[in-house]
């Protein structure tokens, strides 16, 4: 096997804040007896306060003679890096506070995909995502928020795949839209170091910006510069978060579709040159099948 083909099979770890962190135990606030309410008031406060999370949970019970035993099982995905915490509570209905037993298990983020695996996912989903967005140009998707365009595109492709009997694409988990293939947190260098070109950002990939400030230089007149912020009207300040879907690449320029730009809620065309970002953050995501990072309550 040649060195090049070996790299094709090797997972790529993109460096971003908390990329490899495994979560620790969560304060379950058992003294409040939230779990014994009907229905159970999940999630407890310590989880509810965290913005970057999604969760699923189930509640079952069994009866033996005069005893009723309840079991609550939950899975919480911490969406900043897709790590997971699983929680299991068991208690006797006669005295939940004294009999409750709590267990927690923690799982690291899913294993990054190799270039070959990312290419397989790209062929499976990316063009379908881009075409769905292109068919909405000039219209408002959902509530008009920038994130909704990417989320609803993924949701539509997932539904289509499910109808075909194929693996559905993973839906947006807060501001994570799949497998991270590129990250740049100024003033650090981008990951991978070669920038967007080395990352292979392509059609159907999803960009997630945070307070991203760009300075553009006229190649014909280097003294001529102007500024912009992701998602903001030209000449105005930026917004904390913005989402865009890549539909084409012209050299170092990424052509995107986005909505809620400068307050305009309809889908429109835009461009970004990521190496012109001087402040803020950006991550690029490749849409992948949901089996890469399932969210299940199984213990």
mmCIF file of C-alpha atoms in Angstrom:
data_model
loop_
_atom_site.group_PDB
_atom_site.id
_atom_site.type_symbol
_atom_site.label_atom_id
_atom_site.label_comp_id
_atom_site.label_asym_id
_atom_site.label_seq_id
_atom_site.Cartn_x
_atom_site.Cartn_y
_atom_site.Cartn_z
ATOM 1 C CA UNK A 1 0.000 0.000 0.000
ATOM 2 C CA UNK A 2 1.396 3.400 -0.941
ATOM 3 C CA UNK A 3 1.780 6.201 1.658
ATOM 4 C CA UNK A 4 -0.901 8.190 -0.136
ATOM 5 C CA UNK A 5 -3.490 5.420 0.020
ATOM 6 C CA UNK A 6 -2.618 4.823 3.693
ATOM 7 C CA UNK A 7 -3.478 8.482 4.443
ATOM 8 C CA UNK A 8 -6.788 8.021 2.642
ATOM 9 C CA UNK A 9 -7.781 5.443 5.260
ATOM 10 C CA UNK A 10 -6.484 7.313 8.327
ATOM 11 C CA UNK A 11 -9.039 9.315 10.383
ATOM 12 C CA UNK A 12 -8.461 13.074 10.363
ATOM 13 C CA UNK A 13 -8.739 14.816 13.742
ATOM 14 C CA UNK A 14 -9.706 18.451 13.253
ATOM 15 C CA UNK A 15 -8.543 20.694 16.100
ATOM 16 C CA UNK A 16 -11.244 22.863 17.673
ATOM 17 C CA UNK A 17 -12.255 23.790 21.203
ATOM 18 C CA UNK A 18 -13.061 20.643 23.171
ATOM 19 C CA UNK A 19 -12.732 18.429 20.090
ATOM 20 C CA UNK A 20 -11.621 15.344 22.014
ATOM 21 C CA UNK A 21 -13.098 16.050 25.466
ATOM 22 C CA UNK A 22 -15.041 13.330 27.275
ATOM 23 C CA UNK A 23 -17.730 14.720 29.621
ATOM 24 C CA UNK A 24 -17.783 14.165 33.381
ATOM 25 C CA UNK A 25 -20.596 13.389 35.797
ATOM 26 C CA UNK A 26 -23.578 15.730 35.805
ATOM 27 C CA UNK A 27 -25.323 17.010 38.938
ATOM 28 C CA UNK A 28 -28.662 15.201 38.710
ATOM 29 C CA UNK A 29 -30.361 17.172 41.537
ATOM 30 C CA UNK A 30 -32.045 13.999 42.804
ATOM 31 C CA UNK A 31 -33.248 15.752 45.956
ATOM 32 C CA UNK A 32 -35.851 17.674 43.945
ATOM 33 C CA UNK A 33 -37.480 14.362 42.886
ATOM 34 C CA UNK A 34 -37.961 15.645 39.317
ATOM 35 C CA UNK A 35 -37.723 12.071 38.053
ATOM 36 C CA UNK A 36 -40.724 10.924 40.127
ATOM 37 C CA UNK A 37 -43.114 13.471 38.637
ATOM 38 C CA UNK A 38 -45.721 12.373 36.107
ATOM 39 C CA UNK A 39 -44.378 12.824 33.518
ATOM 40 C CA UNK A 40 -40.757 13.017 34.645
ATOM 41 C CA UNK A 41 -39.369 16.566 34.363
ATOM 42 C CA UNK A 42 -36.322 15.672 32.259
ATOM 43 C CA UNK A 43 -33.811 17.267 31.855
ATOM 44 C CA UNK A 44 -32.774 18.332 35.374
ATOM 45 C CA UNK A 45 -31.509 21.929 35.790
ATOM 46 C CA UNK A 46 -27.780 21.213 35.332
ATOM 47 C CA UNK A 47 -28.485 19.753 31.888
ATOM 48 C CA UNK A 48 -31.237 22.210 30.965
ATOM 49 C CA UNK A 49 -28.868 25.145 31.486
ATOM 50 C CA UNK A 50 -26.460 23.885 28.805
ATOM 51 C CA UNK A 51 -27.378 25.330 25.407
ATOM 52 C CA UNK A 52 -25.290 22.994 23.232
ATOM 53 C CA UNK A 53 -27.120 19.715 23.802
ATOM 54 C CA UNK A 54 -29.835 17.443 22.505
ATOM 55 C CA UNK A 55 -31.293 14.492 24.358
ATOM 56 C CA UNK A 56 -33.683 11.574 24.309
ATOM 57 C CA UNK A 57 -35.078 9.586 27.227
ATOM 58 C CA UNK A 58 -37.433 6.752 28.112
ATOM 59 C CA UNK A 59 -39.334 5.738 31.245
ATOM 60 C CA UNK A 60 -40.506 2.208 32.047
ATOM 61 C CA UNK A 61 -41.863 0.458 35.112
ATOM 62 C CA UNK A 62 -42.360 -3.081 36.343
ATOM 63 C CA UNK A 63 -44.481 -4.542 39.127
ATOM 64 C CA UNK A 64 -43.713 -7.450 41.425
ATOM 65 C CA UNK A 65 -46.315 -8.190 44.071
ATOM 66 C CA UNK A 66 -46.836 -4.880 45.873
ATOM 67 C CA UNK A 67 -43.645 -3.181 44.585
ATOM 68 C CA UNK A 68 -43.475 -0.925 41.542
ATOM 69 C CA UNK A 69 -39.980 -0.246 40.212
ATOM 70 C CA UNK A 70 -39.378 2.626 37.797
ATOM 71 C CA UNK A 71 -36.452 3.019 35.384
ATOM 72 C CA UNK A 72 -35.554 6.219 33.540
ATOM 73 C CA UNK A 73 -32.822 6.031 30.902
ATOM 74 C CA UNK A 74 -31.523 9.094 29.045
ATOM 75 C CA UNK A 75 -28.868 9.931 26.479
ATOM 76 C CA UNK A 76 -27.528 13.480 26.256
ATOM 77 C CA UNK A 77 -25.413 14.546 23.289
ATOM 78 C CA UNK A 78 -23.127 17.499 24.016
ATOM 79 C CA UNK A 79 -23.258 18.997 20.563
ATOM 80 C CA UNK A 80 -20.078 21.091 20.655
ATOM 81 C CA UNK A 81 -18.114 17.875 20.040
ATOM 82 C CA UNK A 82 -20.813 15.136 19.875
ATOM 83 C CA UNK A 83 -19.671 13.401 23.077
ATOM 84 C CA UNK A 84 -22.421 11.631 25.029
ATOM 85 C CA UNK A 85 -23.565 11.100 28.601
ATOM 86 C CA UNK A 86 -25.958 8.265 29.426
ATOM 87 C CA UNK A 87 -27.984 8.307 32.635
ATOM 88 C CA UNK A 88 -29.985 5.555 34.301
ATOM 89 C CA UNK A 89 -32.171 6.021 37.372
ATOM 90 C CA UNK A 90 -34.087 3.276 39.176
ATOM 91 C CA UNK A 91 -36.398 3.778 42.156
ATOM 92 C CA UNK A 92 -39.237 2.243 44.104
ATOM 93 C CA UNK A 93 -42.519 4.098 43.751
ATOM 94 C CA UNK A 94 -43.194 3.762 47.493
ATOM 95 C CA UNK A 95 -40.299 6.090 48.389
ATOM 96 C CA UNK A 96 -38.462 7.583 45.379
ATOM 97 C CA UNK A 97 -36.174 9.829 47.444
ATOM 98 C CA UNK A 98 -34.740 7.028 49.590
ATOM 99 C CA UNK A 99 -34.604 4.289 46.950
ATOM 100 C CA UNK A 100 -33.338 6.099 43.857
ATOM 101 C CA UNK A 101 -30.112 4.746 42.395
ATOM 102 C CA UNK A 102 -28.274 6.798 39.761
ATOM 103 C CA UNK A 103 -25.682 5.673 37.225
ATOM 104 C CA UNK A 104 -23.839 7.675 34.569
ATOM 105 C CA UNK A 105 -21.682 6.561 31.643
ATOM 106 C CA UNK A 106 -19.704 8.907 29.413
ATOM 107 C CA UNK A 107 -18.564 8.441 25.836
ATOM 108 C CA UNK A 108 -15.990 10.456 23.861
ATOM 109 C CA UNK A 109 -16.800 12.092 20.512
ATOM 110 C CA UNK A 110 -17.213 9.678 17.583
ATOM 111 C CA UNK A 111 -14.070 8.596 15.751
ATOM 112 C CA UNK A 112 -13.245 11.099 12.976
ATOM 113 C CA UNK A 113 -13.701 9.842 9.427
ATOM 114 C CA UNK A 114 -10.888 9.207 6.973
ATOM 115 C CA UNK A 115 -10.639 11.050 3.634
ATOM 116 C CA UNK A 116 -11.971 7.960 1.875
ATOM 117 C CA UNK A 117 -14.949 7.713 4.235
ATOM 118 C CA UNK A 118 -15.658 11.439 3.874
ATOM 119 C CA UNK A 119 -15.701 11.033 0.097
ATOM 120 C CA UNK A 120 -18.233 8.206 0.385
ATOM 121 C CA UNK A 121 -20.480 10.412 2.531
ATOM 122 C CA UNK A 122 -20.058 13.307 0.110
ATOM 123 C CA UNK A 123 -21.221 11.196 -2.830
ATOM 124 C CA UNK A 124 -24.173 9.938 -0.809
ATOM 125 C CA UNK A 125 -25.589 13.211 0.519
ATOM 126 C CA UNK A 126 -23.814 16.443 -0.417
ATOM 127 C CA UNK A 127 -25.200 17.188 -3.876
ATOM 128 C CA UNK A 128 -28.728 16.413 -2.685
ATOM 129 C CA UNK A 129 -28.332 18.972 0.115
ATOM 130 C CA UNK A 130 -27.050 21.629 -2.294
ATOM 131 C CA UNK A 131 -29.823 20.964 -4.838
ATOM 132 C CA UNK A 132 -32.496 21.210 -2.140
ATOM 133 C CA UNK A 133 -31.160 24.626 -1.118
ATOM 134 C CA UNK A 134 -30.889 25.788 -4.742
ATOM 135 C CA UNK A 135 -34.557 24.966 -5.255
ATOM 136 C CA UNK A 136 -35.422 27.408 -2.434
ATOM 137 C CA UNK A 137 -33.577 30.497 -3.711
ATOM 138 C CA UNK A 138 -35.771 33.569 -3.305
ATOM 139 C CA UNK A 139 -38.062 31.893 -0.770
ATOM 140 C CA UNK A 140 -38.094 31.788 3.017
ATOM 141 C CA UNK A 141 -37.321 28.389 4.515
ATOM 142 C CA UNK A 142 -39.099 27.777 7.823
ATOM 143 C CA UNK A 143 -38.728 30.685 10.226
ATOM 144 C CA UNK A 144 -36.152 32.394 7.987
ATOM 145 C CA UNK A 145 -33.237 31.897 10.363
ATOM 146 C CA UNK A 146 -29.887 31.023 8.792
ATOM 147 C CA UNK A 147 -29.586 27.753 10.740
ATOM 148 C CA UNK A 148 -32.999 26.598 9.541
ATOM 149 C CA UNK A 149 -31.877 26.404 5.905
ATOM 150 C CA UNK A 150 -29.153 23.859 6.718
ATOM 151 C CA UNK A 151 -31.285 21.958 9.233
ATOM 152 C CA UNK A 152 -34.288 21.665 6.921
ATOM 153 C CA UNK A 153 -32.102 20.610 3.979
ATOM 154 C CA UNK A 154 -30.627 17.803 6.079
ATOM 155 C CA UNK A 155 -34.070 16.862 7.362
ATOM 156 C CA UNK A 156 -35.456 16.656 3.813
ATOM 157 C CA UNK A 157 -32.561 14.500 2.591
ATOM 158 C CA UNK A 158 -32.915 12.250 5.655
ATOM 159 C CA UNK A 159 -36.618 11.772 4.954
ATOM 160 C CA UNK A 160 -35.894 10.976 1.308
ATOM 161 C CA UNK A 161 -33.211 8.435 2.273
ATOM 162 C CA UNK A 162 -35.509 6.795 4.800
ATOM 163 C CA UNK A 163 -38.208 6.415 2.141
ATOM 164 C CA UNK A 164 -35.647 4.679 -0.098
ATOM 165 C CA UNK A 165 -34.652 2.295 2.681
ATOM 166 C CA UNK A 166 -31.213 3.938 2.930
ATOM 167 C CA UNK A 167 -29.316 5.262 5.931
ATOM 168 C CA UNK A 168 -30.635 8.759 6.730
ATOM 169 C CA UNK A 169 -28.255 11.675 6.993
ATOM 170 C CA UNK A 170 -27.560 13.021 10.479
ATOM 171 C CA UNK A 171 -29.682 16.091 11.294
ATOM 172 C CA UNK A 172 -28.137 19.265 12.730
ATOM 173 C CA UNK A 173 -27.307 19.002 16.442
ATOM 174 C CA UNK A 174 -27.473 22.663 17.463
ATOM 175 C CA UNK A 175 -24.577 24.239 15.505
ATOM 176 C CA UNK A 176 -22.950 20.922 14.557
ATOM 177 C CA UNK A 177 -24.063 19.698 11.138
ATOM 178 C CA UNK A 178 -22.090 16.475 10.652
ATOM 179 C CA UNK A 179 -18.402 15.593 10.727
ATOM 180 C CA UNK A 180 -16.143 18.631 11.182
ATOM 181 C CA UNK A 181 -13.641 18.805 8.308
ATOM 182 C CA UNK A 182 -12.250 22.314 8.882
ATOM 183 C CA UNK A 183 -11.936 24.703 11.821
ATOM 184 C CA UNK A 184 -10.360 28.118 12.270
ATOM 185 C CA UNK A 185 -10.372 29.906 15.610
ATOM 186 C CA UNK A 186 -8.440 33.139 15.242
ATOM 187 C CA UNK A 187 -5.660 33.860 16.043
ATOM 188 C CA UNK A 188 -4.736 30.149 15.879
ATOM 189 C CA UNK A 189 -3.837 28.614 12.536
ATOM 190 C CA UNK A 190 -6.579 26.718 10.685
ATOM 191 C CA UNK A 191 -7.026 22.965 11.036
ATOM 192 C CA UNK A 192 -5.951 21.330 8.812
ATOM 193 C CA UNK A 193 -2.972 23.709 8.417
ATOM 194 C CA UNK A 194 -3.375 23.879 4.642
ATOM 195 C CA UNK A 195 -6.654 25.732 5.052
ATOM 196 C CA UNK A 196 -9.930 25.203 3.166
ATOM 197 C CA UNK A 197 -8.173 23.708 0.135
ATOM 198 C CA UNK A 198 -6.472 21.033 2.264
ATOM 199 C CA UNK A 199 -9.782 20.312 3.988
ATOM 200 C CA UNK A 200 -11.459 19.628 0.666
ATOM 201 C CA UNK A 201 -14.493 21.783 1.428
ATOM 202 C CA UNK A 202 -16.998 21.144 -1.331
ATOM 203 C CA UNK A 203 -20.537 21.456 -2.586
ATOM 204 C CA UNK A 204 -23.111 20.526 0.048
ATOM 205 C CA UNK A 205 -20.811 21.166 3.012
ATOM 206 C CA UNK A 206 -22.137 23.445 5.746
ATOM 207 C CA UNK A 207 -20.320 26.453 7.223
ATOM 208 C CA UNK A 208 -20.920 27.544 10.808
ATOM 209 C CA UNK A 209 -19.603 31.009 11.691
ATOM 210 C CA UNK A 210 -19.284 32.728 15.061
ATOM 211 C CA UNK A 211 -18.621 36.495 15.101
ATOM 212 C CA UNK A 212 -16.629 36.051 11.887
ATOM 213 C CA UNK A 213 -14.986 39.271 10.672
ATOM 214 C CA UNK A 214 -13.430 39.439 7.205
ATOM 215 C CA UNK A 215 -11.084 41.978 5.629
ATOM 216 C CA UNK A 216 -11.050 41.906 1.831
ATOM 217 C CA UNK A 217 -8.191 43.220 -0.296
ATOM 218 C CA UNK A 218 -8.621 44.250 -3.925
ATOM 219 C CA UNK A 219 -6.022 42.130 -5.817
ATOM 220 C CA UNK A 220 -5.664 44.902 -8.401
ATOM 221 C CA UNK A 221 -5.213 47.581 -5.753
ATOM 222 C CA UNK A 222 -3.789 46.172 -2.474
ATOM 223 C CA UNK A 223 -4.316 49.485 -0.697
ATOM 224 C CA UNK A 224 -8.067 49.122 -1.259
ATOM 225 C CA UNK A 225 -9.667 47.148 1.592
ATOM 226 C CA UNK A 226 -13.152 46.657 2.936
ATOM 227 C CA UNK A 227 -14.736 44.705 5.770
ATOM 228 C CA UNK A 228 -17.650 42.337 6.185
ATOM 229 C CA UNK A 229 -19.150 40.063 8.845
ATOM 230 C CA UNK A 230 -20.735 36.678 8.195
ATOM 231 C CA UNK A 231 -24.489 37.065 7.986
ATOM 232 C CA UNK A 232 -24.475 40.855 8.275
ATOM 233 C CA UNK A 233 -25.452 43.477 5.759
ATOM 234 C CA UNK A 234 -22.422 45.035 4.068
ATOM 235 C CA UNK A 235 -20.963 47.838 6.165
ATOM 236 C CA UNK A 236 -22.575 46.711 9.427
ATOM 237 C CA UNK A 237 -21.309 44.725 12.414
ATOM 238 C CA UNK A 238 -21.493 40.973 12.758
ATOM 239 C CA UNK A 239 -23.869 38.636 14.546
ATOM 240 C CA UNK A 240 -22.785 35.889 16.976
ATOM 241 C CA UNK A 241 -23.681 32.896 14.785
ATOM 242 C CA UNK A 242 -24.363 32.367 11.105
ATOM 243 C CA UNK A 243 -24.890 29.272 8.940
ATOM 244 C CA UNK A 244 -24.406 28.865 5.178
ATOM 245 C CA UNK A 245 -24.487 25.960 2.711
ATOM 246 C CA UNK A 246 -21.714 25.655 0.118
ATOM 247 C CA UNK A 247 -22.962 25.175 -3.442
ATOM 248 C CA UNK A 248 -19.782 25.833 -5.436
ATOM 249 C CA UNK A 249 -16.077 26.643 -5.300
ATOM 250 C CA UNK A 250 -14.255 29.178 -7.476
ATOM 251 C CA UNK A 251 -10.594 28.954 -6.538
ATOM 252 C CA UNK A 252 -10.405 30.151 -2.930
ATOM 253 C CA UNK A 253 -13.923 31.593 -3.011
ATOM 254 C CA UNK A 254 -16.785 29.516 -1.623
ATOM 255 C CA UNK A 255 -20.169 30.199 -3.209
ATOM 256 C CA UNK A 256 -22.952 29.665 -0.701
ATOM 257 C CA UNK A 257 -26.676 29.875 -0.178
ATOM 258 C CA UNK A 258 -27.835 31.488 3.049
ATOM 259 C CA UNK A 259 -30.802 33.267 4.587
ATOM 260 C CA UNK A 260 -31.265 35.927 7.254
ATOM 261 C CA UNK A 261 -28.436 38.015 5.837
ATOM 262 C CA UNK A 262 -28.728 41.605 7.013
ATOM 263 C CA UNK A 263 -32.229 40.796 8.237
ATOM 264 C CA UNK A 264 -33.441 39.492 4.834
ATOM 265 C CA UNK A 265 -35.057 36.127 5.556
ATOM 266 C CA UNK A 266 -35.136 34.744 2.007
ATOM 267 C CA UNK A 267 -32.538 32.346 0.603
ATOM 268 C CA UNK A 268 -29.915 34.213 -1.401
ATOM 269 C CA UNK A 269 -26.479 33.697 -2.910
ATOM 270 C CA UNK A 270 -23.305 34.774 -1.141
ATOM 271 C CA UNK A 271 -19.552 34.231 -1.178
ATOM 272 C CA UNK A 272 -16.882 33.693 1.461
ATOM 273 C CA UNK A 273 -13.109 33.508 1.256
ATOM 274 C CA UNK A 274 -12.173 31.870 4.534
ATOM 275 C CA UNK A 275 -8.512 32.882 4.462
ATOM 276 C CA UNK A 276 -9.677 36.515 4.687
ATOM 277 C CA UNK A 277 -11.141 35.981 8.164
ATOM 278 C CA UNK A 278 -9.249 38.117 10.709
ATOM 279 C CA UNK A 279 -11.375 37.535 13.800
ATOM 280 C CA UNK A 280 -13.964 35.055 15.020
ATOM 281 C CA UNK A 281 -14.523 31.383 14.336
ATOM 282 C CA UNK A 282 -15.650 29.139 11.499
ATOM 283 C CA UNK A 283 -16.156 25.410 11.172
ATOM 284 C CA UNK A 284 -17.055 23.414 8.061
ATOM 285 C CA UNK A 285 -19.080 20.210 8.284
ATOM 286 C CA UNK A 286 -19.540 17.268 5.928
ATOM 287 C CA UNK A 287 -23.004 15.699 6.089
ATOM 288 C CA UNK A 288 -22.751 12.058 7.221
ATOM 289 C CA UNK A 289 -25.068 9.145 7.921
ATOM 290 C CA UNK A 290 -26.724 9.067 11.334
ATOM 291 C CA UNK A 291 -25.093 5.742 12.240
ATOM 292 C CA UNK A 292 -21.784 7.589 12.663
ATOM 293 C CA UNK A 293 -23.118 9.156 15.859
ATOM 294 C CA UNK A 294 -26.396 7.551 16.985
ATOM 295 C CA UNK A 295 -28.326 8.948 19.943
ATOM 296 C CA UNK A 296 -29.839 5.980 21.779
ATOM 297 C CA UNK A 297 -31.016 5.303 25.319
ATOM 298 C CA UNK A 298 -29.832 1.674 25.281
ATOM 299 C CA UNK A 299 -27.701 0.995 28.349
#
